[in-house]
Amino acid sequence: MDEDLDRWFIEHILVHEEALQRYLTRCWPHRDEVRDLRQELYARIYQAAAKSRPTSPKSFLFSSARHLMADRARHARVVSIVPMGDFEPSHVLVDDVSPERWCGGRETLALLSAAFDRLPDRCREVVWLRRVEELSQKEVAMRMGISEKTVEKHIAKGMRLLTDALHAGEAAASEAAAVDDEREQAH
């Protein structure tokens, strides 16, 4: 082992152990994992310092801790797929989509599509880039050569117009269904 690196580690990293412990305990929800987190963090920092010593060791320590916790949280959300062999058929109720619900979904989609086509050109483009292509507000503004505030206004206007169109379409559909019901009762 490199004695110079060991000395640096003790003088610049381990001196913050108490503060690091408080930080990890405060930020990490699983207290039983804090010791393991700290050890993994020390190993990462030692390895990194062997290649190049950070200019601000304390900042490096705490930002590395933040990154490690983010990595752990991200990995905790990943669901592993492990083959389990053959399963007995489970007797779970399956929510089949009824023909009415399927038709209603198609009608709503048709209403939304028509409403989207009626949006002003610039507004439609902003809504598309922001909601479908999932670009950030800043990216949309840069791509279209407009301000972020203008993007915000187009999004608000577009969402309002789409919502109004959907509600108007649903109201019209409800009225038509009520008329059909009255006709059936009359016969």
PDB file of N, CA, C and O in Angstrom, residues 1-15 41-55 57 60:
ATOM      1  N   MET A   1       0.836  -1.192   0.000  1.00  0.00           N
ATOM      2  CA  MET A   1       0.000   0.000   0.000  1.00  0.00           C
ATOM      3  C   MET A   1       0.873   1.245   0.000  1.00  0.00           C
ATOM      4  O   MET A   1       1.956   1.273   0.547  1.00  0.00           O
ATOM      5  N   ASP A   2       0.376   2.285  -0.563  1.00  0.00           N
ATOM      6  CA  ASP A   2       1.063   3.557  -0.680  1.00  0.00           C
ATOM      7  C   ASP A   2       0.888   4.340   0.630  1.00  0.00           C
ATOM      8  O   ASP A   2      -0.216   4.757   0.977  1.00  0.00           O
ATOM      9  N   GLU A   3       1.988   4.550   1.348  1.00  0.00           N
ATOM     10  CA  GLU A   3       1.915   5.250   2.642  1.00  0.00           C
ATOM     11  C   GLU A   3       1.452   6.687   2.473  1.00  0.00           C
ATOM     12  O   GLU A   3       0.737   7.217   3.324  1.00  0.00           O
ATOM     13  N   ASP A   4       1.872   7.332   1.406  1.00  0.00           N
ATOM     14  CA  ASP A   4       1.469   8.712   1.144  1.00  0.00           C
ATOM     15  C   ASP A   4      -0.050   8.792   0.946  1.00  0.00           C
ATOM     16  O   ASP A   4      -0.709   9.687   1.472  1.00  0.00           O
ATOM     17  N   LEU A   5      -0.612   7.841   0.200  1.00  0.00           N
ATOM     18  CA  LEU A   5      -2.049   7.793  -0.026  1.00  0.00           C
ATOM     19  C   LEU A   5      -2.775   7.513   1.287  1.00  0.00           C
ATOM     20  O   LEU A   5      -3.796   8.141   1.589  1.00  0.00           O
ATOM     21  N   ASP A   6      -2.245   6.578   2.082  1.00  0.00           N
ATOM     22  CA  ASP A   6      -2.856   6.270   3.376  1.00  0.00           C
ATOM     23  C   ASP A   6      -2.897   7.506   4.260  1.00  0.00           C
ATOM     24  O   ASP A   6      -3.921   7.806   4.890  1.00  0.00           O
ATOM     25  N   ARG A   7      -1.795   8.233   4.311  1.00  0.00           N
ATOM     26  CA  ARG A   7      -1.703   9.430   5.148  1.00  0.00           C
ATOM     27  C   ARG A   7      -2.714  10.478   4.651  1.00  0.00           C
ATOM     28  O   ARG A   7      -3.432  11.093   5.422  1.00  0.00           O
ATOM     29  N   TRP A   8      -2.756  10.674   3.311  1.00  0.00           N
ATOM     30  CA  TRP A   8      -3.712  11.611   2.741  1.00  0.00           C
ATOM     31  C   TRP A   8      -5.148  11.225   3.103  1.00  0.00           C
ATOM     32  O   TRP A   8      -5.948  12.066   3.500  1.00  0.00           O
ATOM     33  N   PHE A   9      -5.453   9.939   2.994  1.00  0.00           N
ATOM     34  CA  PHE A   9      -6.796   9.443   3.287  1.00  0.00           C
ATOM     35  C   PHE A   9      -7.170   9.720   4.748  1.00  0.00           C
ATOM     36  O   PHE A   9      -8.273  10.185   5.030  1.00  0.00           O
ATOM     37  N   ILE A  10      -6.247   9.464   5.650  1.00  0.00           N
ATOM     38  CA  ILE A  10      -6.509   9.692   7.076  1.00  0.00           C
ATOM     39  C   ILE A  10      -6.689  11.191   7.353  1.00  0.00           C
ATOM     40  O   ILE A  10      -7.625  11.600   8.043  1.00  0.00           O
ATOM     41  N   GLU A  11      -5.804  12.004   6.797  1.00  0.00           N
ATOM     42  CA  GLU A  11      -5.815  13.439   7.091  1.00  0.00           C
ATOM     43  C   GLU A  11      -6.958  14.195   6.400  1.00  0.00           C
ATOM     44  O   GLU A  11      -7.435  15.199   6.928  1.00  0.00           O
ATOM     45  N   HIS A  12      -7.380  13.742   5.231  1.00  0.00           N
ATOM     46  CA  HIS A  12      -8.352  14.508   4.471  1.00  0.00           C
ATOM     47  C   HIS A  12      -9.735  13.877   4.363  1.00  0.00           C
ATOM     48  O   HIS A  12     -10.698  14.591   4.056  1.00  0.00           O
ATOM     49  N   ILE A  13      -9.829  12.588   4.597  1.00  0.00           N
ATOM     50  CA  ILE A  13     -11.124  11.920   4.457  1.00  0.00           C
ATOM     51  C   ILE A  13     -11.643  11.432   5.807  1.00  0.00           C
ATOM     52  O   ILE A  13     -12.750  11.778   6.219  1.00  0.00           O
ATOM     53  N   LEU A  14     -10.836  10.639   6.512  1.00  0.00           N
ATOM     54  CA  LEU A  14     -11.304  10.067   7.772  1.00  0.00           C
ATOM     55  C   LEU A  14     -11.590  11.116   8.847  1.00  0.00           C
ATOM     56  O   LEU A  14     -12.364  10.849   9.761  1.00  0.00           O
ATOM     57  N   VAL A  15     -11.017  12.300   8.732  1.00  0.00           N
ATOM     58  CA  VAL A  15     -11.305  13.352   9.713  1.00  0.00           C
ATOM     59  C   VAL A  15     -12.771  13.785   9.646  1.00  0.00           C
ATOM     60  O   VAL A  15     -13.288  14.361  10.598  1.00  0.00           O
ATOM     61  N   LEU A  41     -18.161   3.719   0.195  1.00  0.00           N
ATOM     62  CA  LEU A  41     -17.749   5.074  -0.144  1.00  0.00           C
ATOM     63  C   LEU A  41     -16.248   5.250   0.072  1.00  0.00           C
ATOM     64  O   LEU A  41     -15.547   5.781  -0.788  1.00  0.00           O
ATOM     65  N   TYR A  42     -15.736   4.771   1.209  1.00  0.00           N
ATOM     66  CA  TYR A  42     -14.304   4.871   1.485  1.00  0.00           C
ATOM     67  C   TYR A  42     -13.492   4.127   0.420  1.00  0.00           C
ATOM     68  O   TYR A  42     -12.471   4.615  -0.048  1.00  0.00           O
ATOM     69  N   ALA A  43     -13.974   2.963   0.015  1.00  0.00           N
ATOM     70  CA  ALA A  43     -13.260   2.184  -1.005  1.00  0.00           C
ATOM     71  C   ALA A  43     -13.227   2.941  -2.338  1.00  0.00           C
ATOM     72  O   ALA A  43     -12.185   2.998  -3.000  1.00  0.00           O
ATOM     73  N   ARG A  44     -14.363   3.530  -2.707  1.00  0.00           N
ATOM     74  CA  ARG A  44     -14.421   4.294  -3.958  1.00  0.00           C
ATOM     75  C   ARG A  44     -13.478   5.497  -3.922  1.00  0.00           C
ATOM     76  O   ARG A  44     -12.779   5.785  -4.887  1.00  0.00           O
ATOM     77  N   ILE A  45     -13.488   6.201  -2.806  1.00  0.00           N
ATOM     78  CA  ILE A  45     -12.655   7.406  -2.687  1.00  0.00           C
ATOM     79  C   ILE A  45     -11.176   7.032  -2.692  1.00  0.00           C
ATOM     80  O   ILE A  45     -10.359   7.697  -3.334  1.00  0.00           O
ATOM     81  N   TYR A  46     -10.841   5.955  -2.001  1.00  0.00           N
ATOM     82  CA  TYR A  46      -9.446   5.510  -1.955  1.00  0.00           C
ATOM     83  C   TYR A  46      -8.956   5.167  -3.359  1.00  0.00           C
ATOM     84  O   TYR A  46      -7.876   5.563  -3.772  1.00  0.00           O
ATOM     85  N   GLN A  47      -9.790   4.431  -4.099  1.00  0.00           N
ATOM     86  CA  GLN A  47      -9.440   4.062  -5.479  1.00  0.00           C
ATOM     87  C   GLN A  47      -9.280   5.297  -6.355  1.00  0.00           C
ATOM     88  O   GLN A  47      -8.340   5.397  -7.145  1.00  0.00           O
ATOM     89  N   ALA A  48     -10.211   6.229  -6.240  1.00  0.00           N
ATOM     90  CA  ALA A  48     -10.142   7.441  -7.050  1.00  0.00           C
ATOM     91  C   ALA A  48      -8.910   8.266  -6.693  1.00  0.00           C
ATOM     92  O   ALA A  48      -8.227   8.795  -7.570  1.00  0.00           O
ATOM     93  N   ALA A  49      -8.603   8.358  -5.402  1.00  0.00           N
ATOM     94  CA  ALA A  49      -7.459   9.150  -4.949  1.00  0.00           C
ATOM     95  C   ALA A  49      -6.141   8.506  -5.364  1.00  0.00           C
ATOM     96  O   ALA A  49      -5.129   9.197  -5.507  1.00  0.00           O
ATOM     97  N   ALA A  50      -6.136   7.201  -5.563  1.00  0.00           N
ATOM     98  CA  ALA A  50      -4.920   6.522  -6.015  1.00  0.00           C
ATOM     99  C   ALA A  50      -4.561   6.981  -7.433  1.00  0.00           C
ATOM    100  O   ALA A  50      -3.386   7.036  -7.796  1.00  0.00           O
ATOM    101  N   LYS A  51      -5.563   7.348  -8.210  1.00  0.00           N
ATOM    102  CA  LYS A  51      -5.332   7.819  -9.575  1.00  0.00           C
ATOM    103  C   LYS A  51      -5.043   9.322  -9.591  1.00  0.00           C
ATOM    104  O   LYS A  51      -4.141   9.773 -10.268  1.00  0.00           O
ATOM    105  N   SER A  52      -5.856  10.070  -8.839  1.00  0.00           N
ATOM    106  CA  SER A  52      -5.700  11.524  -8.810  1.00  0.00           C
ATOM    107  C   SER A  52      -6.363  12.056  -7.545  1.00  0.00           C
ATOM    108  O   SER A  52      -7.530  11.764  -7.291  1.00  0.00           O
ATOM    109  N   ARG A  53      -5.621  12.821  -6.766  1.00  0.00           N
ATOM    110  CA  ARG A  53      -6.154  13.364  -5.515  1.00  0.00           C
ATOM    111  C   ARG A  53      -7.103  14.520  -5.800  1.00  0.00           C
ATOM    112  O   ARG A  53      -6.757  15.445  -6.545  1.00  0.00           O
ATOM    113  N   PRO A  54      -8.275  14.498  -5.210  1.00  0.00           N
ATOM    114  CA  PRO A  54      -9.212  15.617  -5.413  1.00  0.00           C
ATOM    115  C   PRO A  54      -8.677  16.895  -4.763  1.00  0.00           C
ATOM    116  O   PRO A  54      -8.026  16.843  -3.720  1.00  0.00           O
ATOM    117  N   THR A  55      -8.980  18.025  -5.366  1.00  0.00           N
ATOM    118  CA  THR A  55      -8.488  19.304  -4.833  1.00  0.00           C
ATOM    119  C   THR A  55      -9.271  19.724  -3.592  1.00  0.00           C
ATOM    120  O   THR A  55      -8.743  20.425  -2.743  1.00  0.00           O
ATOM    121  N   PRO A  57     -11.089  17.648  -0.891  1.00  0.00           N
ATOM    122  CA  PRO A  57     -11.444  16.315  -0.408  1.00  0.00           C
ATOM    123  C   PRO A  57     -12.804  16.228   0.289  1.00  0.00           C
ATOM    124  O   PRO A  57     -13.556  15.283   0.065  1.00  0.00           O
ATOM    125  N   PHE A  60     -15.536  16.410  -2.257  1.00  0.00           N
ATOM    126  CA  PHE A  60     -15.494  15.159  -3.006  1.00  0.00           C
ATOM    127  C   PHE A  60     -16.131  14.022  -2.203  1.00  0.00           C
ATOM    128  O   PHE A  60     -16.900  13.227  -2.740  1.00  0.00           O
TER     129      PHE A  60
END
